[in-house]
PDB file of C-alpha atoms in Angstrom:
ATOM      1  CA  MET V1411     -57.883 -54.735  42.324  1.00 78.00           C
ATOM      2  CA  ARG V1412     -54.781 -52.840  43.431  1.00 88.00           C
ATOM      3  CA  PRO V1413     -55.275 -50.902  46.689  1.00 94.00           C
ATOM      4  CA  ILE V1414     -55.175 -47.111  46.787  1.00 96.00           C
ATOM      5  CA  ARG V1415     -51.653 -46.163  47.858  1.00 97.00           C
ATOM      6  CA  VAL V1416     -51.606 -43.281  50.351  1.00 97.00           C
ATOM      7  CA  LEU V1417     -48.806 -40.942  51.451  1.00 97.00           C
ATOM      8  CA  LEU V1418     -49.278 -39.142  54.802  1.00 97.00           C
ATOM      9  CA  VAL V1419     -47.663 -35.703  55.103  1.00 97.00           C
ATOM     10  CA  ASP V1420     -47.947 -33.978  58.494  1.00 96.00           C
ATOM     11  CA  ASP V1421     -45.356 -32.521  60.836  1.00 95.00           C
ATOM     12  CA  GLN V1422     -47.089 -34.073  63.868  1.00 95.00           C
ATOM     13  CA  GLU V1423     -46.087 -37.706  64.322  1.00 95.00           C
ATOM     14  CA  LEU V1424     -49.130 -38.379  66.492  1.00 95.00           C
ATOM     15  CA  MET V1425     -51.390 -37.213  63.655  1.00 95.00           C
ATOM     16  CA  ARG V1426     -49.608 -39.428  61.149  1.00 95.00           C
ATOM     17  CA  GLN V1427     -49.884 -42.449  63.443  1.00 96.00           C
ATOM     18  CA  GLY V1428     -53.596 -41.831  63.964  1.00 95.00           C
ATOM     19  CA  LEU V1429     -54.227 -41.515  60.231  1.00 96.00           C
ATOM     20  CA  ARG V1430     -52.206 -44.654  59.528  1.00 96.00           C
ATOM     21  CA  LYS V1431     -54.183 -46.713  62.061  1.00 95.00           C
ATOM     22  CA  MET V1432     -57.461 -45.337  60.706  1.00 95.00           C
ATOM     23  CA  LEU V1433     -56.670 -46.077  57.064  1.00 96.00           C
ATOM     24  CA  GLU V1434     -54.851 -49.397  57.411  1.00 93.00           C
ATOM     25  CA  ILE V1435     -57.965 -51.175  58.670  1.00 95.00           C
ATOM     26  CA  GLU V1436     -59.839 -50.224  55.492  1.00 94.00           C
ATOM     27  CA  ASP V1437     -60.046 -52.668  52.608  1.00 93.00           C
ATOM     28  CA  GLY V1438     -58.497 -51.387  49.422  1.00 94.00           C
ATOM     29  CA  ILE V1439     -56.337 -48.710  51.094  1.00 96.00           C
ATOM     30  CA  GLU V1440     -52.613 -49.034  51.816  1.00 96.00           C
ATOM     31  CA  VAL V1441     -50.439 -46.440  53.566  1.00 97.00           C
ATOM     32  CA  VAL V1442     -47.142 -46.597  51.682  1.00 97.00           C
ATOM     33  CA  GLY V1443     -45.216 -43.668  53.140  1.00 96.00           C
ATOM     34  CA  GLU V1444     -44.994 -40.830  55.653  1.00 97.00           C
ATOM     35  CA  ALA V1445     -43.266 -37.451  55.681  1.00 96.00           C
ATOM     36  CA  ALA V1446     -42.943 -34.669  58.253  1.00 95.00           C
ATOM     37  CA  ASP V1447     -42.645 -31.787  55.771  1.00 94.00           C
ATOM     38  CA  GLY V1448     -42.910 -30.932  52.092  1.00 93.00           C
ATOM     39  CA  GLU V1449     -39.263 -31.481  51.201  1.00 94.00           C
ATOM     40  CA  GLN V1450     -39.264 -34.951  52.715  1.00 95.00           C
ATOM     41  CA  ALA V1451     -42.598 -35.707  51.039  1.00 95.00           C
ATOM     42  CA  LEU V1452     -41.164 -35.101  47.571  1.00 95.00           C
ATOM     43  CA  LEU V1453     -38.384 -37.605  48.260  1.00 95.00           C
ATOM     44  CA  VAL V1454     -40.779 -40.194  49.690  1.00 96.00           C
ATOM     45  CA  ALA V1455     -43.271 -39.751  46.822  1.00 96.00           C
ATOM     46  CA  ALA V1456     -40.538 -40.553  44.300  1.00 94.00           C
ATOM     47  CA  GLN V1457     -39.815 -43.788  46.174  1.00 95.00           C
ATOM     48  CA  CYS V1458     -43.279 -45.099  47.096  1.00 95.00           C
ATOM     49  CA  HIS V1459     -45.369 -43.855  44.105  1.00 95.00           C
ATOM     50  CA  PRO V1460     -48.608 -43.006  45.960  1.00 96.00           C
ATOM     51  CA  ASP V1461     -52.010 -42.557  44.356  1.00 96.00           C
ATOM     52  CA  VAL V1462     -53.238 -40.122  47.025  1.00 96.00           C
ATOM     53  CA  ALA V1463     -51.347 -37.745  49.320  1.00 97.00           C
ATOM     54  CA  LEU V1464     -52.967 -36.429  52.513  1.00 97.00           C
ATOM     55  CA  VAL V1465     -51.177 -33.133  53.119  1.00 95.00           C
ATOM     56  CA  ASP V1466     -51.193 -30.799  56.118  1.00 95.00           C
ATOM     57  CA  ALA V1467     -51.380 -27.098  55.219  1.00 91.00           C
ATOM     58  CA  ARG V1468     -48.844 -25.739  57.739  1.00 91.00           C
ATOM     59  CA  MET V1469     -45.488 -27.489  57.965  1.00 92.00           C
ATOM     60  CA  PRO V1470     -41.864 -26.436  58.446  1.00 88.00           C
ATOM     61  CA  ARG V1471     -39.418 -26.001  55.538  1.00 87.00           C
ATOM     62  CA  MET V1472     -42.112 -26.403  52.850  1.00 90.00           C
ATOM     63  CA  ASP V1473     -45.828 -25.968  53.557  1.00 90.00           C
ATOM     64  CA  GLY V1474     -48.669 -27.902  51.995  1.00 91.00           C
ATOM     65  CA  VAL V1475     -49.523 -25.358  49.299  1.00 91.00           C
ATOM     66  CA  GLU V1476     -45.956 -25.264  47.983  1.00 93.00           C
ATOM     67  CA  LEU V1477     -45.682 -29.052  48.219  1.00 94.00           C
ATOM     68  CA  ILE V1478     -48.834 -29.552  46.139  1.00 93.00           C
ATOM     69  CA  SER V1479     -47.489 -27.300  43.393  1.00 92.00           C
ATOM     70  CA  HIS V1480     -44.310 -29.392  43.263  1.00 93.00           C
ATOM     71  CA  LEU V1481     -46.281 -32.661  43.348  1.00 93.00           C
ATOM     72  CA  SER V1482     -48.459 -31.492  40.448  1.00 91.00           C
ATOM     73  CA  ALA V1483     -45.363 -30.735  38.401  1.00 90.00           C
ATOM     74  CA  ARG V1484     -43.273 -33.791  39.287  1.00 92.00           C
ATOM     75  CA  HIS V1485     -45.929 -36.417  40.024  1.00 92.00           C
ATOM     76  CA  PRO V1486     -49.141 -35.393  38.222  1.00 90.00           C
ATOM     77  CA  GLY V1487     -50.692 -38.797  38.858  1.00 90.00           C
ATOM     78  CA  VAL V1488     -50.793 -38.160  42.634  1.00 94.00           C
ATOM     79  CA  ALA V1489     -54.147 -36.833  43.893  1.00 95.00           C
ATOM     80  CA  ALA V1490     -53.362 -34.393  46.713  1.00 95.00           C
ATOM     81  CA  ILE V1491     -55.893 -33.699  49.476  1.00 95.00           C
ATOM     82  CA  VAL V1492     -55.234 -31.013  52.064  1.00 94.00           C
ATOM     83  CA  LEU V1493     -56.210 -32.131  55.568  1.00 93.00           C
ATOM     84  CA  SER V1494     -55.955 -29.043  57.742  1.00 89.00           C
ATOM     85  CA  THR V1495     -57.192 -27.293  60.855  1.00 88.00           C
ATOM     86  CA  PHE V1496     -57.260 -24.027  58.909  1.00 81.00           C
ATOM     87  CA  ASP V1497     -59.964 -22.934  56.471  1.00 76.00           C
ATOM     88  CA  GLU V1498     -58.244 -19.694  55.491  1.00 79.00           C
ATOM     89  CA  ASP V1499     -58.651 -18.478  51.917  1.00 81.00           C
ATOM     90  CA  ASP V1500     -54.902 -18.373  51.256  1.00 85.00           C
ATOM     91  CA  TYR V1501     -54.581 -22.056  52.019  1.00 86.00           C
ATOM     92  CA  ILE V1502     -57.802 -23.147  50.312  1.00 87.00           C
ATOM     93  CA  PHE V1503     -57.364 -21.261  47.052  1.00 86.00           C
ATOM     94  CA  GLY V1504     -53.595 -21.660  47.028  1.00 88.00           C
ATOM     95  CA  ALA V1505     -53.915 -25.440  47.325  1.00 88.00           C
ATOM     96  CA  LEU V1506     -56.632 -25.718  44.676  1.00 88.00           C
ATOM     97  CA  ARG V1507     -54.749 -23.475  42.256  1.00 88.00           C
ATOM     98  CA  GLY V1508     -51.648 -25.575  42.887  1.00 89.00           C
ATOM     99  CA  GLY V1509     -53.446 -28.734  41.796  1.00 90.00           C
ATOM    100  CA  ALA V1510     -55.083 -30.204  44.924  1.00 91.00           C
ATOM    101  CA  VAL V1511     -58.129 -32.364  44.238  1.00 92.00           C
ATOM    102  CA  GLY V1512     -59.583 -31.792  47.685  1.00 90.00           C
ATOM    103  CA  TYR V1513     -59.548 -29.803  50.916  1.00 92.00           C
ATOM    104  CA  LEU V1514     -60.804 -31.321  54.171  1.00 92.00           C
ATOM    105  CA  LEU V1515     -60.826 -30.031  57.730  1.00 91.00           C
ATOM    106  CA  LYS V1516     -59.370 -32.136  60.527  1.00 90.00           C
ATOM    107  CA  ASP V1517     -62.696 -32.187  62.351  1.00 90.00           C
ATOM    108  CA  CYS V1518     -64.198 -34.344  59.583  1.00 91.00           C
ATOM    109  CA  THR V1519     -65.427 -37.801  60.532  1.00 92.00           C
ATOM    110  CA  PRO V1520     -63.305 -40.912  59.891  1.00 93.00           C
ATOM    111  CA  GLU V1521     -65.981 -42.062  57.457  1.00 94.00           C
ATOM    112  CA  ASP V1522     -65.750 -38.815  55.486  1.00 94.00           C
ATOM    113  CA  LEU V1523     -61.954 -39.061  55.369  1.00 95.00           C
ATOM    114  CA  VAL V1524     -61.950 -42.657  54.134  1.00 95.00           C
ATOM    115  CA  ASP V1525     -64.636 -41.870  51.543  1.00 95.00           C
ATOM    116  CA  SER V1526     -62.613 -38.871  50.352  1.00 94.00           C
ATOM    117  CA  VAL V1527     -59.491 -40.998  49.911  1.00 95.00           C
ATOM    118  CA  ARG V1528     -61.457 -43.507  47.845  1.00 95.00           C
ATOM    119  CA  ARG V1529     -63.047 -40.774  45.724  1.00 93.00           C
ATOM    120  CA  ALA V1530     -59.713 -39.031  45.140  1.00 93.00           C
ATOM    121  CA  GLY V1531     -58.250 -42.376  44.133  1.00 92.00           C
ATOM    122  CA  ARG V1532     -61.003 -42.586  41.483  1.00 90.00           C
ATOM    123  CA  GLY V1533     -60.089 -39.143  40.167  1.00 87.00           C
ATOM    124  CA  GLU V1534     -62.898 -37.208  41.856  1.00 90.00           C
ATOM    125  CA  THR V1535     -62.748 -33.844  43.625  1.00 88.00           C
ATOM    126  CA  VAL V1536     -63.506 -33.741  47.374  1.00 90.00           C
ATOM    127  CA  LEU V1537     -64.260 -30.587  49.360  1.00 87.00           C
ATOM    128  CA  ALA V1538     -65.478 -30.136  52.931  1.00 85.00           C
ATOM    129  CA  SER V1539     -68.844 -28.356  53.018  1.00 75.00           C
ATOM    130  CA  PRO V1540     -67.450 -25.106  54.525  1.00 74.00           C
ATOM    131  CA  VAL V1541     -64.679 -25.092  51.921  1.00 80.00           C
ATOM    132  CA  ALA V1542     -67.106 -25.692  49.068  1.00 76.00           C
ATOM    133  CA  ALA V1543     -69.278 -22.825  50.334  1.00 73.00           C
ATOM    134  CA  ARG V1544     -66.248 -20.505  50.436  1.00 67.00           C
ATOM    135  CA  LEU V1545     -65.282 -21.528  46.908  1.00 71.00           C
ATOM    136  CA  VAL V1546     -68.784 -20.884  45.558  1.00 69.00           C
ATOM    137  CA  ALA V1547     -68.907 -17.497  47.319  1.00 70.00           C
ATOM    138  CA  GLU V1548     -65.539 -16.535  45.837  1.00 68.00           C
ATOM    139  CA  LEU V1549     -66.632 -17.551  42.338  1.00 63.00           C
ATOM    140  CA  ARG V1550     -69.780 -15.451  42.678  1.00 66.00           C
ATOM    141  CA  ARG V1551     -67.746 -12.418  43.775  1.00 69.00           C
ATOM    142  CA  THR V1552     -65.224 -12.758  40.961  1.00 59.00           C
ATOM    143  CA  PRO V1553     -66.372 -11.248  37.634  1.00 60.00           C
ATOM    144  CA  PRO V1554     -65.975 -13.462  34.580  1.00 57.00           C
ATOM    145  CA  ALA V1555     -62.581 -13.131  32.954  1.00 53.00           C
ATOM    146  CA  PRO V1556     -62.511 -11.739  29.417  1.00 57.00           C
ATOM    147  CA  PRO V1557     -62.019 -14.395  26.750  1.00 55.00           C
ATOM    148  CA  PRO V1558     -58.322 -15.111  26.225  1.00 50.00           C
ATOM    149  CA  PRO V1559     -56.668 -14.296  22.908  1.00 49.00           C
ATOM    150  CA  ALA V1560     -56.453 -17.092  20.405  1.00 42.00           C
ATOM    151  CA  ALA V1561     -53.726 -19.496  21.496  1.00 42.00           C
ATOM    152  CA  PRO V1562     -51.171 -21.078  19.194  1.00 39.00           C
ATOM    153  CA  ALA V1563     -52.447 -24.282  17.658  1.00 37.00           C
ATOM    154  CA  ALA V1564     -49.659 -26.516  18.951  1.00 43.00           C
ATOM    155  CA  PRO V1565     -50.790 -27.082  22.580  1.00 47.00           C
ATOM    156  CA  HIS V1566     -54.309 -27.958  21.425  1.00 48.00           C
ATOM    157  CA  ASP V1567     -53.419 -29.883  18.292  1.00 48.00           C
ATOM    158  CA  ARG V1568     -55.710 -32.890  18.287  1.00 48.00           C
ATOM    159  CA  GLY V1569     -53.310 -34.632  15.955  1.00 49.00           C
ATOM    160  CA  ARG V1570     -50.875 -34.921  18.845  1.00 73.00           C
ATOM    161  CA  LEU V1571     -53.232 -37.318  20.669  1.00 79.00           C
ATOM    162  CA  SER V1572     -53.075 -41.033  20.088  1.00 81.00           C
ATOM    163  CA  ALA V1573     -56.335 -42.853  19.395  1.00 81.00           C
ATOM    164  CA  ARG V1574     -56.444 -44.143  22.976  1.00 86.00           C
ATOM    165  CA  GLU V1575     -55.643 -40.696  24.424  1.00 86.00           C
ATOM    166  CA  ALA V1576     -58.498 -39.240  22.396  1.00 85.00           C
ATOM    167  CA  GLN V1577     -60.856 -41.878  23.857  1.00 87.00           C
ATOM    168  CA  VAL V1578     -59.685 -41.117  27.400  1.00 88.00           C
ATOM    169  CA  ALA V1579     -59.987 -37.373  26.768  1.00 88.00           C
ATOM    170  CA  ALA V1580     -63.560 -37.742  25.512  1.00 86.00           C
ATOM    171  CA  LEU V1581     -64.554 -39.718  28.614  1.00 88.00           C
ATOM    172  CA  ILE V1582     -62.878 -37.190  30.940  1.00 87.00           C
ATOM    173  CA  ALA V1583     -64.814 -34.422  29.188  1.00 83.00           C
ATOM    174  CA  ALA V1584     -68.004 -36.420  29.817  1.00 81.00           C
ATOM    175  CA  GLY V1585     -67.210 -36.485  33.559  1.00 81.00           C
ATOM    176  CA  ALA V1586     -66.105 -40.112  33.869  1.00 84.00           C
ATOM    177  CA  SER V1587     -63.801 -41.087  36.757  1.00 85.00           C
ATOM    178  CA  ASN V1588     -60.597 -43.039  36.200  1.00 86.00           C
ATOM    179  CA  ARG V1589     -62.322 -46.237  37.328  1.00 85.00           C
ATOM    180  CA  GLU V1590     -65.215 -45.684  34.912  1.00 86.00           C
ATOM    181  CA  ILE V1591     -62.804 -44.973  32.068  1.00 89.00           C
ATOM    182  CA  ALA V1592     -60.855 -48.142  32.855  1.00 86.00           C
ATOM    183  CA  ALA V1593     -64.038 -50.229  32.827  1.00 86.00           C
ATOM    184  CA  ARG V1594     -65.333 -48.612  29.628  1.00 87.00           C
ATOM    185  CA  LEU V1595     -62.071 -49.068  27.711  1.00 88.00           C
ATOM    186  CA  ARG V1596     -61.156 -52.373  29.402  1.00 84.00           C
ATOM    187  CA  ILE V1597     -57.788 -51.136  30.610  1.00 87.00           C
ATOM    188  CA  THR V1598     -56.309 -50.804  34.098  1.00 85.00           C
ATOM    189  CA  GLU V1599     -56.685 -47.685  36.241  1.00 83.00           C
ATOM    190  CA  GLY V1600     -52.909 -47.372  36.179  1.00 83.00           C
ATOM    191  CA  THR V1601     -52.994 -47.175  32.388  1.00 87.00           C
ATOM    192  CA  VAL V1602     -55.718 -44.526  32.604  1.00 87.00           C
ATOM    193  CA  LYS V1603     -53.555 -42.469  34.976  1.00 87.00           C
ATOM    194  CA  ASN V1604     -50.654 -42.734  32.531  1.00 86.00           C
ATOM    195  CA  HIS V1605     -52.883 -41.407  29.743  1.00 87.00           C
ATOM    196  CA  VAL V1606     -54.113 -38.597  32.017  1.00 89.00           C
ATOM    197  CA  SER V1607     -50.504 -37.628  32.792  1.00 87.00           C
ATOM    198  CA  SER V1608     -49.730 -37.612  29.065  1.00 85.00           C
ATOM    199  CA  LEU V1609     -52.776 -35.437  28.334  1.00 87.00           C
ATOM    200  CA  LEU V1610     -51.750 -32.992  31.067  1.00 87.00           C
ATOM    201  CA  ARG V1611     -48.327 -32.631  29.462  1.00 85.00           C
ATOM    202  CA  LYS V1612     -49.696 -32.231  25.939  1.00 85.00           C
ATOM    203  CA  TYR V1613     -52.272 -29.626  26.915  1.00 84.00           C
ATOM    204  CA  GLY V1614     -49.867 -27.810  29.227  1.00 85.00           C
ATOM    205  CA  LEU V1615     -52.169 -28.196  32.258  1.00 85.00           C
ATOM    206  CA  ARG V1616     -51.304 -28.987  35.861  1.00 83.00           C
ATOM    207  CA  ASP V1617     -54.147 -31.122  37.214  1.00 84.00           C
ATOM    208  CA  ARG V1618     -57.051 -33.313  36.188  1.00 83.00           C
ATOM    209  CA  THR V1619     -59.710 -30.779  37.187  1.00 83.00           C
ATOM    210  CA  ARG V1620     -58.318 -28.169  34.809  1.00 82.00           C
ATOM    211  CA  LEU V1621     -57.981 -30.847  32.136  1.00 83.00           C
ATOM    212  CA  ALA V1622     -61.647 -31.841  32.462  1.00 82.00           C
ATOM    213  CA  LEU V1623     -62.780 -28.215  32.260  1.00 82.00           C
ATOM    214  CA  HIS V1624     -60.570 -27.605  29.238  1.00 83.00           C
ATOM    215  CA  LEU V1625     -61.736 -30.710  27.408  1.00 82.00           C
ATOM    216  CA  LYS V1626     -65.398 -29.807  27.953  1.00 76.00           C
ATOM    217  CA  ASP V1627     -64.720 -26.620  25.987  1.00 70.00           C
ATOM    218  CA  THR V1628     -62.652 -28.350  23.311  1.00 66.00           C
ATOM    219  CA  ALA V1629     -64.279 -30.121  20.385  1.00 51.00           C
ATOM    220  CA  LEU V1630     -62.868 -33.633  20.363  1.00 50.00           C
ATOM    221  CA  PRO V1631     -63.014 -35.877  17.303  1.00 47.00           C
TER     222      PRO V1631
END
């Protein structure tokens, strides 16, 4: 099975070296690139095609939140995880709204970090316990939004999905990870990611989490 390809994005070289040494000894994980800021990360991502990006929140030139928004738009198949010292709301909610699949604090254990990389590579969401608690508290404080007006049919036109895309969409709606979808449909995880990227474009969504939530509310054939 192809290893999970990881891009390290942190302005501290010592941090990048430590992460590289930690991850390179793990089976099934390969560090394929490094970047010291968001602008450099976008260039490196286009060259090394990572599956997962570990992104620092605070960096010069382009911070992690802005980088994740650009990654979601340009490379929707990359699962971005923020790895930060800061658990401030602006960073947490900004990153998640931008398309991050996870938010970890730098005091997490090596085992938690490695497990999070593997889970993100499978298409799962990963949140540090304090971050998850903040997210739940915010959701409880925020009143439910009024139902949106009826949208034009085009972005949700089921006829625009191929037969295989419809199968993938149904499994995403059921909560299956990319690996589970690949096993169920007997295709590679790379092919699943391609279908996910296509579904994101067709539904006009920016990340897999939003896609899963949308598909749960959408009647699929």
